[in-house]
Short mmCIF file of C-alpha atoms in Angstrom, two decimals:
data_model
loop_
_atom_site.label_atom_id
_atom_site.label_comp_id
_atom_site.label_asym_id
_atom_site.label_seq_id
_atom_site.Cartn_x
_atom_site.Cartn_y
_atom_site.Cartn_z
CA UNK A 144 58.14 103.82 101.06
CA UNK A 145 56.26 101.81 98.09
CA UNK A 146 59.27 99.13 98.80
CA UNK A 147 58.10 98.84 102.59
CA UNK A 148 54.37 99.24 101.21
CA UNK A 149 55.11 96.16 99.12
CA UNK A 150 56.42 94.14 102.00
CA UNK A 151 53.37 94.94 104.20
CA UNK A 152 50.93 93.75 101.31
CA UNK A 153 52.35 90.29 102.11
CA UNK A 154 52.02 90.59 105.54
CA UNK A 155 48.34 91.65 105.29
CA UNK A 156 47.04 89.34 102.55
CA UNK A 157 49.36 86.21 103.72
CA UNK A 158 48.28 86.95 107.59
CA UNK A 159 44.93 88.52 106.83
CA UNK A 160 45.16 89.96 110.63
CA UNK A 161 41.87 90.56 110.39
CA UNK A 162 40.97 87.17 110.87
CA UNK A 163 42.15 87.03 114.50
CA UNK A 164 41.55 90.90 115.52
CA UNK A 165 38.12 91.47 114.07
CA UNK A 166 38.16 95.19 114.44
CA UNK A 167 41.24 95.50 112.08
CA UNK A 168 38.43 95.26 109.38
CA UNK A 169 37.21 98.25 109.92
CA UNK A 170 40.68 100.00 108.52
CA UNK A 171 39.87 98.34 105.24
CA UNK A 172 43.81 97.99 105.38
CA UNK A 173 43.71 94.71 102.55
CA UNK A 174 42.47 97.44 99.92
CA UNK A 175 43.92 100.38 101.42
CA UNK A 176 47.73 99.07 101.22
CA UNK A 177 47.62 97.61 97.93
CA UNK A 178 46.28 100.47 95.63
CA UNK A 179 48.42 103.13 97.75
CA UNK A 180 51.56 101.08 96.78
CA UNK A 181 50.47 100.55 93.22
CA UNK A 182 49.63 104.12 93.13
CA UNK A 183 53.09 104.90 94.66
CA UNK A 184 54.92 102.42 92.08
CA UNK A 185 53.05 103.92 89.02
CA UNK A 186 53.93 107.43 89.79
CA UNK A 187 57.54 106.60 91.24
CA UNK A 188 60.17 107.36 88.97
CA UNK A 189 62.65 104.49 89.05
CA UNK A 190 65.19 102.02 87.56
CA UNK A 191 62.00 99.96 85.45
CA UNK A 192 59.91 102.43 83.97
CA UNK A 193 55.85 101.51 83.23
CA UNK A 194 56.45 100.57 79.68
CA UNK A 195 59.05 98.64 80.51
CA UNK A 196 57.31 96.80 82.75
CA UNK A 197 54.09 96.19 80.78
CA UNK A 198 55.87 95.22 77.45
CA UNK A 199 57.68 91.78 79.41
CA UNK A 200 56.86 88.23 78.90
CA UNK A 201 54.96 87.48 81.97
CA UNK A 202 52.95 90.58 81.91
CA UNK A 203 52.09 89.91 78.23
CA UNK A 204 51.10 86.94 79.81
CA UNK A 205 48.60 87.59 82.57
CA UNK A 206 46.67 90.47 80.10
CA UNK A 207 46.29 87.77 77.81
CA UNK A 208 44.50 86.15 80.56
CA UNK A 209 42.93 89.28 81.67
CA UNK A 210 41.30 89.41 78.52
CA UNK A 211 40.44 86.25 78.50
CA UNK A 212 38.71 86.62 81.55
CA UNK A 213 36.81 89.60 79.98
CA UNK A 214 35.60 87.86 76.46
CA UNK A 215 33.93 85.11 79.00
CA UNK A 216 32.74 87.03 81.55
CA UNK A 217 30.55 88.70 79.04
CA UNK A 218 28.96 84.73 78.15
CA UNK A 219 28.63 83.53 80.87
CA UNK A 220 25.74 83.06 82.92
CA UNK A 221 26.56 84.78 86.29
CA UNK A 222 28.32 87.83 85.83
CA UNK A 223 28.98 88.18 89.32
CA UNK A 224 31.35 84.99 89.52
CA UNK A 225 33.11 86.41 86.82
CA UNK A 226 33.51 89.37 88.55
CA UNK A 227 34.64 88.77 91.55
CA UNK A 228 37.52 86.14 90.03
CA UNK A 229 38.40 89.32 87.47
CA UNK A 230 39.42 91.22 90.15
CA UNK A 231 40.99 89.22 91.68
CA UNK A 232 43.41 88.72 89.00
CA UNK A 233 43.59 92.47 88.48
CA UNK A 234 44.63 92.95 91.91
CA UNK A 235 47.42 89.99 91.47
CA UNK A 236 48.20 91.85 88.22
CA UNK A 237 49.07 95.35 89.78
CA UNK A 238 51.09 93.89 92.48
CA UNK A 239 52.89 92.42 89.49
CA UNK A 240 53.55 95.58 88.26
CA UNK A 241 54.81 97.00 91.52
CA UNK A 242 57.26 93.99 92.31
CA UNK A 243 58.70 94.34 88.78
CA UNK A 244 59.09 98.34 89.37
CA UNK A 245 60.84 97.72 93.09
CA UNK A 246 62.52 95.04 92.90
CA UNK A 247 65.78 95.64 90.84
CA UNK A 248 68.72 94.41 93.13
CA UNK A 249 69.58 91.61 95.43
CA UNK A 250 69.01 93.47 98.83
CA UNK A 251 65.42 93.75 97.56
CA UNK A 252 64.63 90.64 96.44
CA UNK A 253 65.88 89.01 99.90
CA UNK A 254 63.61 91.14 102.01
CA UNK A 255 60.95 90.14 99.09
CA UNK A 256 61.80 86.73 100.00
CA UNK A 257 62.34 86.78 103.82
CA UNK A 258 59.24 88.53 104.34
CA UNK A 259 57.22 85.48 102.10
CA UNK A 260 58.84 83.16 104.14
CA UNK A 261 58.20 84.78 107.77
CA UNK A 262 54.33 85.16 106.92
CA UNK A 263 54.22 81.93 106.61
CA UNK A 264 56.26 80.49 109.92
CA UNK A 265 53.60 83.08 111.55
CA UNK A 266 50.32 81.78 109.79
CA UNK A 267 52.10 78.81 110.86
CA UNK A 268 52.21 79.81 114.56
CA UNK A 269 49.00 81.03 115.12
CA UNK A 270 47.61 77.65 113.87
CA UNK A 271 49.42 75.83 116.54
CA UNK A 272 46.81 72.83 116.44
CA UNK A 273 48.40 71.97 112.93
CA UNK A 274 51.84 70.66 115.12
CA UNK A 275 49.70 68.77 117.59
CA UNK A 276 50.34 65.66 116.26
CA UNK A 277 47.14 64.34 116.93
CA UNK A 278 46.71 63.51 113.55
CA UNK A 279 43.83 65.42 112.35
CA UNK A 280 43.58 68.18 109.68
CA UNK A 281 43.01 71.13 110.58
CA UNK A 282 41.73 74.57 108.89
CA UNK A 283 44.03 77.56 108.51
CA UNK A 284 42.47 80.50 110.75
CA UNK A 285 44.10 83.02 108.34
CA UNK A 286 41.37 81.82 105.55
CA UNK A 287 41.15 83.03 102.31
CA UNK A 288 43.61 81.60 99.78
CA UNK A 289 45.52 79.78 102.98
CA UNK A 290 41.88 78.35 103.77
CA UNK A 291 42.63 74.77 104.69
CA UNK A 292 46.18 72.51 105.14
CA UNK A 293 46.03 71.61 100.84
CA UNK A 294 46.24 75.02 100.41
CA UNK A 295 48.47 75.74 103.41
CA UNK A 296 50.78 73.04 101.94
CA UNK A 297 51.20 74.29 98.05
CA UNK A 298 51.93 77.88 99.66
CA UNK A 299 54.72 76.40 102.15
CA UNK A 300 56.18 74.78 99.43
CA UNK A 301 56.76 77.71 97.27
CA UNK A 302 58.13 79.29 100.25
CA UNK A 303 60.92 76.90 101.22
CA UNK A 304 63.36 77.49 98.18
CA UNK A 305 63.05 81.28 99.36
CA UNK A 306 63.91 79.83 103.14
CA UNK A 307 66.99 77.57 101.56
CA UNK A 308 68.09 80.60 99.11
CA UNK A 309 68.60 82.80 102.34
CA UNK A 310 70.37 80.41 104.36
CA UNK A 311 72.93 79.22 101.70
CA UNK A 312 73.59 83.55 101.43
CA UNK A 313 73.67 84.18 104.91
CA UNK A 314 77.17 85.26 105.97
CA UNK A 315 76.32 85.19 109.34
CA UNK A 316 76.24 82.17 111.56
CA UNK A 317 73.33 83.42 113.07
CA UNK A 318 70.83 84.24 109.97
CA UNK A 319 72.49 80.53 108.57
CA UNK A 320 71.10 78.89 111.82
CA UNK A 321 67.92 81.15 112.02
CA UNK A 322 67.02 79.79 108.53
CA UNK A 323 67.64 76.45 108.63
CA UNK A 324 65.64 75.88 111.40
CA UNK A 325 62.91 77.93 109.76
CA UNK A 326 62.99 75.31 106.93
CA UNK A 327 62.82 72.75 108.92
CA UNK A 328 59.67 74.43 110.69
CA UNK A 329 58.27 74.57 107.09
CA UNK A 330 58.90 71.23 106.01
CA UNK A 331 57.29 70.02 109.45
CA UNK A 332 54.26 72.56 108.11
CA UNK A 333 54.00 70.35 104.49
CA UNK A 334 53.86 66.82 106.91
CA UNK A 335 51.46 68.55 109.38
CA UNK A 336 49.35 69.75 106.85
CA UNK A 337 49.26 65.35 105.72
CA UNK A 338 48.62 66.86 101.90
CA UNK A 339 49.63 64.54 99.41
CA UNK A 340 49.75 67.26 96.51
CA UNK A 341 51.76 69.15 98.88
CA UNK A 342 54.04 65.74 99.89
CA UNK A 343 54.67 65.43 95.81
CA UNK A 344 55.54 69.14 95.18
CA UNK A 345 58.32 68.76 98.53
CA UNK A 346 59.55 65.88 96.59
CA UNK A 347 59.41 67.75 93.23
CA UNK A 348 61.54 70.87 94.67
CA UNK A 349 64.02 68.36 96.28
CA UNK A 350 64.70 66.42 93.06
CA UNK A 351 65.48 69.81 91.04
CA UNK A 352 67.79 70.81 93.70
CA UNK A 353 69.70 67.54 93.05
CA UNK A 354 69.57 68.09 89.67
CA UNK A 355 71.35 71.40 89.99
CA UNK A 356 73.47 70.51 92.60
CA UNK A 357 77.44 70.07 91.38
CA UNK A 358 77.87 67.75 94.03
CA UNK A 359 75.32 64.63 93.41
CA UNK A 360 76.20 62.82 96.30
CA UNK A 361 75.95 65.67 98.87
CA UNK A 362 72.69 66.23 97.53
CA UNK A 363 71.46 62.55 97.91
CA UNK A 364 72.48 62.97 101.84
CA UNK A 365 70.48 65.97 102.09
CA UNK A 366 67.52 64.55 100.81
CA UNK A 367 68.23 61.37 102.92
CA UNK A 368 68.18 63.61 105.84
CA UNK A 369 64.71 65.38 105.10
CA UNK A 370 63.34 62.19 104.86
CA UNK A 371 65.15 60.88 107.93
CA UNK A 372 63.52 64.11 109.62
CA UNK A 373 59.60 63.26 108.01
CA UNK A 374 59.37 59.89 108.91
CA UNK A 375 60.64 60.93 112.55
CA UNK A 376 58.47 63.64 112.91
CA UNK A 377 54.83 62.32 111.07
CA UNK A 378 51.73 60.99 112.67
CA UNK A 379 51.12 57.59 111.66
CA UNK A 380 47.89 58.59 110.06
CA UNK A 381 50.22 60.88 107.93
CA UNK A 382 51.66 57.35 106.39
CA UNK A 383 48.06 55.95 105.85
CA UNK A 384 47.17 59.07 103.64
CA UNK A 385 50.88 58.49 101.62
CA UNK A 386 49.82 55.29 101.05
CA UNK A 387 46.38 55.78 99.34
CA UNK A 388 48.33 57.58 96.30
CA UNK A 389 49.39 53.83 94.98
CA UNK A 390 45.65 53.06 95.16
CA UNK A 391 43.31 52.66 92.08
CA UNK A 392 40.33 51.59 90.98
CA UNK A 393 37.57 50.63 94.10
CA UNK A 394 40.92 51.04 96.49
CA UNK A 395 41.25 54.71 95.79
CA UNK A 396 40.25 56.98 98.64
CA UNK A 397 37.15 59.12 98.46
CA UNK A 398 38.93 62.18 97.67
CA UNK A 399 40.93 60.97 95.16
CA UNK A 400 38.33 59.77 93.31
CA UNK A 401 36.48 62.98 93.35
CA UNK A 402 39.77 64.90 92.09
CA UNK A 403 39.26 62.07 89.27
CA UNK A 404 35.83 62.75 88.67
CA UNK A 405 35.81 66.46 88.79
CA UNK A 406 38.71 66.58 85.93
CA UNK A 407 36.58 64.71 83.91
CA UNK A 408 33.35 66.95 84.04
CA UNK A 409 36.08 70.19 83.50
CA UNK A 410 37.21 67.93 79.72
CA UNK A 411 32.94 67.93 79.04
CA UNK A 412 33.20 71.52 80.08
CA UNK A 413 35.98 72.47 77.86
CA UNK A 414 34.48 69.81 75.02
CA UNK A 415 31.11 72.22 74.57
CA UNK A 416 32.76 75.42 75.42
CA UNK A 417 36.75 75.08 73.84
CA UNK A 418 37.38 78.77 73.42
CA UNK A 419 35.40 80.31 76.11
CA UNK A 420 35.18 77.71 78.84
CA UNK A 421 32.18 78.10 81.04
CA UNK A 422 33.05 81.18 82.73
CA UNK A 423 36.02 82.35 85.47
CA UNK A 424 34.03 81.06 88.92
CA UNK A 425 31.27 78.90 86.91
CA UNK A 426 33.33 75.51 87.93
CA UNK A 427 31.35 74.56 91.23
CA UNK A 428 28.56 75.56 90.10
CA UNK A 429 28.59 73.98 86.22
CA UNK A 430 29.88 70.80 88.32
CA UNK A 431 26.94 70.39 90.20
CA UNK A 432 24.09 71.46 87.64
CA UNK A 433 25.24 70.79 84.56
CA UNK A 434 28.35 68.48 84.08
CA UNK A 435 27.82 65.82 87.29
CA UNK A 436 29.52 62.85 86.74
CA UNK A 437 28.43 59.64 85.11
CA UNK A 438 25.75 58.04 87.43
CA UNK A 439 25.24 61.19 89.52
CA UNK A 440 21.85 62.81 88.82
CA UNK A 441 21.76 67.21 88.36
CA UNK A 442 21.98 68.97 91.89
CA UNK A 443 22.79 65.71 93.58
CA UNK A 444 26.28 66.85 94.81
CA UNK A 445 27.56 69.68 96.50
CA UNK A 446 29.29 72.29 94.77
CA UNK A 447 32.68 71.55 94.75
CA UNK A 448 35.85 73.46 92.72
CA UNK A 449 38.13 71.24 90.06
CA UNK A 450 40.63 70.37 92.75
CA UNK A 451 43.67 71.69 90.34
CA UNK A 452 44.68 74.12 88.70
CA UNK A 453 45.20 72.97 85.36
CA UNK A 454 41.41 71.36 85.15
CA UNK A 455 40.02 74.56 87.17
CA UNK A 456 40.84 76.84 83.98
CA UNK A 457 40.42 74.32 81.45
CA UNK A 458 37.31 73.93 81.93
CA UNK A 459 36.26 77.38 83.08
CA UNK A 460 38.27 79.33 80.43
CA UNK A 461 38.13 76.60 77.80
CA UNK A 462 41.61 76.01 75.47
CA UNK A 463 42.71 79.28 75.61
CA UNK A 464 43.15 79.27 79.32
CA UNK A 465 45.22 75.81 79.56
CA UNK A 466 47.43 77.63 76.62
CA UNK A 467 48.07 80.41 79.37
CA UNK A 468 48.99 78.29 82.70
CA UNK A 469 51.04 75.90 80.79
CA UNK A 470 52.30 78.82 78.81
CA UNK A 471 53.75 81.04 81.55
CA UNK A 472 54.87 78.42 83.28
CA UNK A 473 56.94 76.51 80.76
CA UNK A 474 58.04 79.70 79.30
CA UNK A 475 59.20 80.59 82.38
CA UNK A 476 61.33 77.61 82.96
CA UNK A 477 62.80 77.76 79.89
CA UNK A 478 64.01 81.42 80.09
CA UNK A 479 65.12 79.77 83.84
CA UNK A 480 67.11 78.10 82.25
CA UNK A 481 68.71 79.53 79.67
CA UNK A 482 69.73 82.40 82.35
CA UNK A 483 71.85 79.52 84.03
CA UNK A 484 73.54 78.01 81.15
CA UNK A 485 74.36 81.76 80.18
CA UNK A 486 75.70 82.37 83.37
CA UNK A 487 77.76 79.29 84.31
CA UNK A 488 81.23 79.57 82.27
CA UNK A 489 81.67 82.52 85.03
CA UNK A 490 85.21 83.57 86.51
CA UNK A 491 86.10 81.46 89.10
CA UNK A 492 85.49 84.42 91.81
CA UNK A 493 82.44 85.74 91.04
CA UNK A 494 79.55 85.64 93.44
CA UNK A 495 77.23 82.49 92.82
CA UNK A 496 74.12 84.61 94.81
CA UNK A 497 72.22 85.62 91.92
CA UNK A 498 73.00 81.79 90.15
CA UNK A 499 71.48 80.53 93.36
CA UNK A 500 68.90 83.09 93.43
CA UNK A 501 67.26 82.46 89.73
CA UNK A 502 67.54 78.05 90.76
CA UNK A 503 65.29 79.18 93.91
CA UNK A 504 62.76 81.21 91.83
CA UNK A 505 62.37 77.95 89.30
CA UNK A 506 62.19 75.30 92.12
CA UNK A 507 59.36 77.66 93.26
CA UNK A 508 57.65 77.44 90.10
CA UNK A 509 58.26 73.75 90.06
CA UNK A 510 56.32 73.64 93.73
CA UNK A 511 53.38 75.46 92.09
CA UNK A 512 53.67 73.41 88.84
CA UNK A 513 53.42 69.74 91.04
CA UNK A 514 51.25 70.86 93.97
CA UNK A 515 49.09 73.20 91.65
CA UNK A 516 48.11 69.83 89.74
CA UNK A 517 45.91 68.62 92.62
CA UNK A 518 44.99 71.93 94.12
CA UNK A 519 42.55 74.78 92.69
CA UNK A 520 45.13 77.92 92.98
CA UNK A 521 44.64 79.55 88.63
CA UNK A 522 43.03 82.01 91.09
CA UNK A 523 46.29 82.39 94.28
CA UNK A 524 48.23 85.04 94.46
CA UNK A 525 51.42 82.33 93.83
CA UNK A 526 51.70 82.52 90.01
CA UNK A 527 51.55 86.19 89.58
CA UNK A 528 53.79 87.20 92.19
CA UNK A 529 56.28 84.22 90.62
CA UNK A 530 55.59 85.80 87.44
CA UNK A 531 57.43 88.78 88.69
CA UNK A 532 59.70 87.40 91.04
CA UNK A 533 61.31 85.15 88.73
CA UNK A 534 61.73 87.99 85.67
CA UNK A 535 63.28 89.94 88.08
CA UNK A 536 65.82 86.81 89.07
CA UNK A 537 67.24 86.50 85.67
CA UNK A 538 67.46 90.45 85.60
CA UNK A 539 69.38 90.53 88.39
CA UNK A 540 71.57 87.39 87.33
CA UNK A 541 71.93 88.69 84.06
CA UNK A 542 72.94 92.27 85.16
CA UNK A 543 75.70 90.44 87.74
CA UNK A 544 77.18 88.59 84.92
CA UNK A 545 77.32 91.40 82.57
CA UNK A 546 79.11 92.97 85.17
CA UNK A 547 81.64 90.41 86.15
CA UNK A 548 82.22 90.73 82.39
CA UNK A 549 82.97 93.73 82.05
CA UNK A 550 85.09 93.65 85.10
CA UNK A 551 87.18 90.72 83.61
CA UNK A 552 87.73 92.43 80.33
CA UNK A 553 88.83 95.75 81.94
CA UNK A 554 91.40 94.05 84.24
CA UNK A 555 92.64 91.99 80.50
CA UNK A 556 92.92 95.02 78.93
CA UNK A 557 95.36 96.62 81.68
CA UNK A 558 99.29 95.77 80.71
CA UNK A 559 101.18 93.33 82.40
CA UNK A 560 103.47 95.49 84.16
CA UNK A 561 100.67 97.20 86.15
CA UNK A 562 98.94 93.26 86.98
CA UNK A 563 102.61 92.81 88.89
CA UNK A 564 103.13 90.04 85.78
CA UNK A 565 106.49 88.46 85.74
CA UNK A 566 107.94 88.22 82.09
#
């Protein structure tokens, strides 16, 4: 039950059905479903025990930021900011902690991963305006973290090397077909959505699938045939946005140069405050008050967030919360890594799934990396649910070798006369 608990969080706080049937709201069912299943996890007895659990990288990681969080809050000016960005994280945290306790085999991690990648073709669906191909942007009705096509875009993106995992380990014709047009539905989703951040994390996921790919030249048609399928598909005022990314100086496009200008005030931020940053939701705010940009006067722009995620808790967490992004993110590659190059002198028949599986959980993390660079998302839910998905990739990778070697040795150790040898 805490499994299907699990898969129903995503549903709610991906969907947020409450956002097109009002009256949901009432049920509460965003807080309801979340602490019953983290209640259900704690007490569950299971494969991962608690300890276990809490004494990983990644969640060594995120209470580091937790506590972070905590030393600011209690500097800051409005504690209510603070607050509401704390819990946030807390709630990210202890659905951490419930995906790391439930998720221990393959079968679970592909309904993990198909149910991430149906929320979105339906957030996709009931914002059928975004396909219109009229060429405007358009809001997300879904709100929240999903609240306009940037954010739309970075979350899609993450998605679509879940999407690609299941079709390349779908035995069935069906689920292979099902899937690939799903990806293409999501790709269509990053063009729609005309995001540039979200155009260079596609690109990013793309280029470490080639990298990874045995067969170089199979991999250059594939990404021939994406772009093939973009260039078909886009609005021509999806071309005119490409195109402002080569611009600089008095060429660069308004919102470009306010991504510019905000990073700048979050390196003043960070300058006066280095170990405490201004405080976890002080950004917009400190932007607009205290750290405007050269030639604006105080108050004379709207509040506005630090357009990535990098700046966002640079300048609101100060040095110690750069150190934990690029921390849990390159430390997660790496161990990415490492998984695979333990992994690949494996017997010739063993199953490549969970090989393929741990590649999709790092292009993921690559997709966040890129499009998290021009988008404010410290905050998402992507990171800390990547956090766990991907320690529990190399788990399950690392558990399938161990067992393929342990099969191989047995079947070494057996004489030659009972292997049907000929001497």
């Amino acid at each position: 039950m805490v499994y299907y608990g699990l898969l129903l969080y995503f549903v709610l706080e991906y969907i947020r059905p409450g956002s097109y049937v009002p009256a949901l709201n009432a049920l509460h069912l965003n807080s309801i479903v979340p602490v019953a299943v983290f209640l259900g996890a704690w007490l569950k007895k299971g494969e991962n025990t608690v300890s276990r659990v809490l004494n990983s990288m990644n969640a060594r990681w995120i209470l580091y930021l937790v506590f972070l969080m905590i030393i600011s809050g209690l500097t800051c000016d409005v504690k209510t900011y603070a607050l509401m960005k704390f819990e946030a994280v807390i709630g990210y945290f202890f659905i951490f902690l419930v995906i790391k306790k439930e998720v221990y085999d393959v079968d679970k991690m592909r309904g993990v991963l198909a149910t991430l990648v149906l929320v979105h073709l339906v957030v996709g669906a009931l914002t059928p305006e975004m396909f219109s191909g009229d060429g405007e942007r358009h809001y997300i009705a879904s709100g929240s973290f999903l609240g306009d096509g940037n954010d739309f875009a970075l979350s899609v993106n993450i998605a679509i090397p879940f999407c690609l995992f299941l079709m390349l380990d779908s035995q069935s014709v069906t689920k292979k077909m099902f899937y690939g047009g799903t990806l293409a539905v999501l790709v269509l989703a990053v063009v729609a959505t005309q995001s540039r951040g979200g155009i260079l994390a596609l690109a990013s996921v793309g280029f470490y699938y080639w990298l990874k790919h045995d067969r170089k030249i199979l991999g250059v048609i594939g990404i021939a045939i994406v772009v093939v399928f973009i260039v078909a598909v886009a609005p021509p005022q999806f071309f005119d946005r490409m195109e402002t990314m080569t611009k600089t100086g008095d060429e660069m496009e308004g919102s470009a140069q306010g991504r510019i200008l905000a990073w700048t005030s979050a390196v003043r931020m960070a300058t006066d405050h280095p170990f405490l940053g201004v405080g976890a939701g002080h950004f917009p705010t400190k932007y607009g008050a205290e750290y405007p940009p050269e030639g604006f006067r105080k108050n004379a722009i709207p509040w506005q967030t630090a357009h990535s995620s990098y700046f966002l808790v640079l300048g609101e967490l100060g040095i110690p919360g750069i150190i934990f992004l690029l921390g849990i993110i390159v430390s997660n590659l790496l161990a990415g890594e490492r998984t695979l190059r333990k992994t690949k002198p494996r017997l010739p028949s063993s199953d490549v799934t969970s090989r393929n599986l741990v590649i999709a959980l790092n292009a993921s993390l690559i997709a966040f990396m890129v499009g998290g660079a021009f988008l404010s998302g410290t905050y998402y839910p992507h990171i800390y649910l990547l956090a766990a998905l991907l320690e529990c990739g190399r788990d399950i990778c690392l558990k399938s070798f161990a067992t393929e070697t342990v099969m191989h040795s047995s079947v070494n150790e057996v004489p030659l006369a009972y292997r049907g040898a000929h001497i």
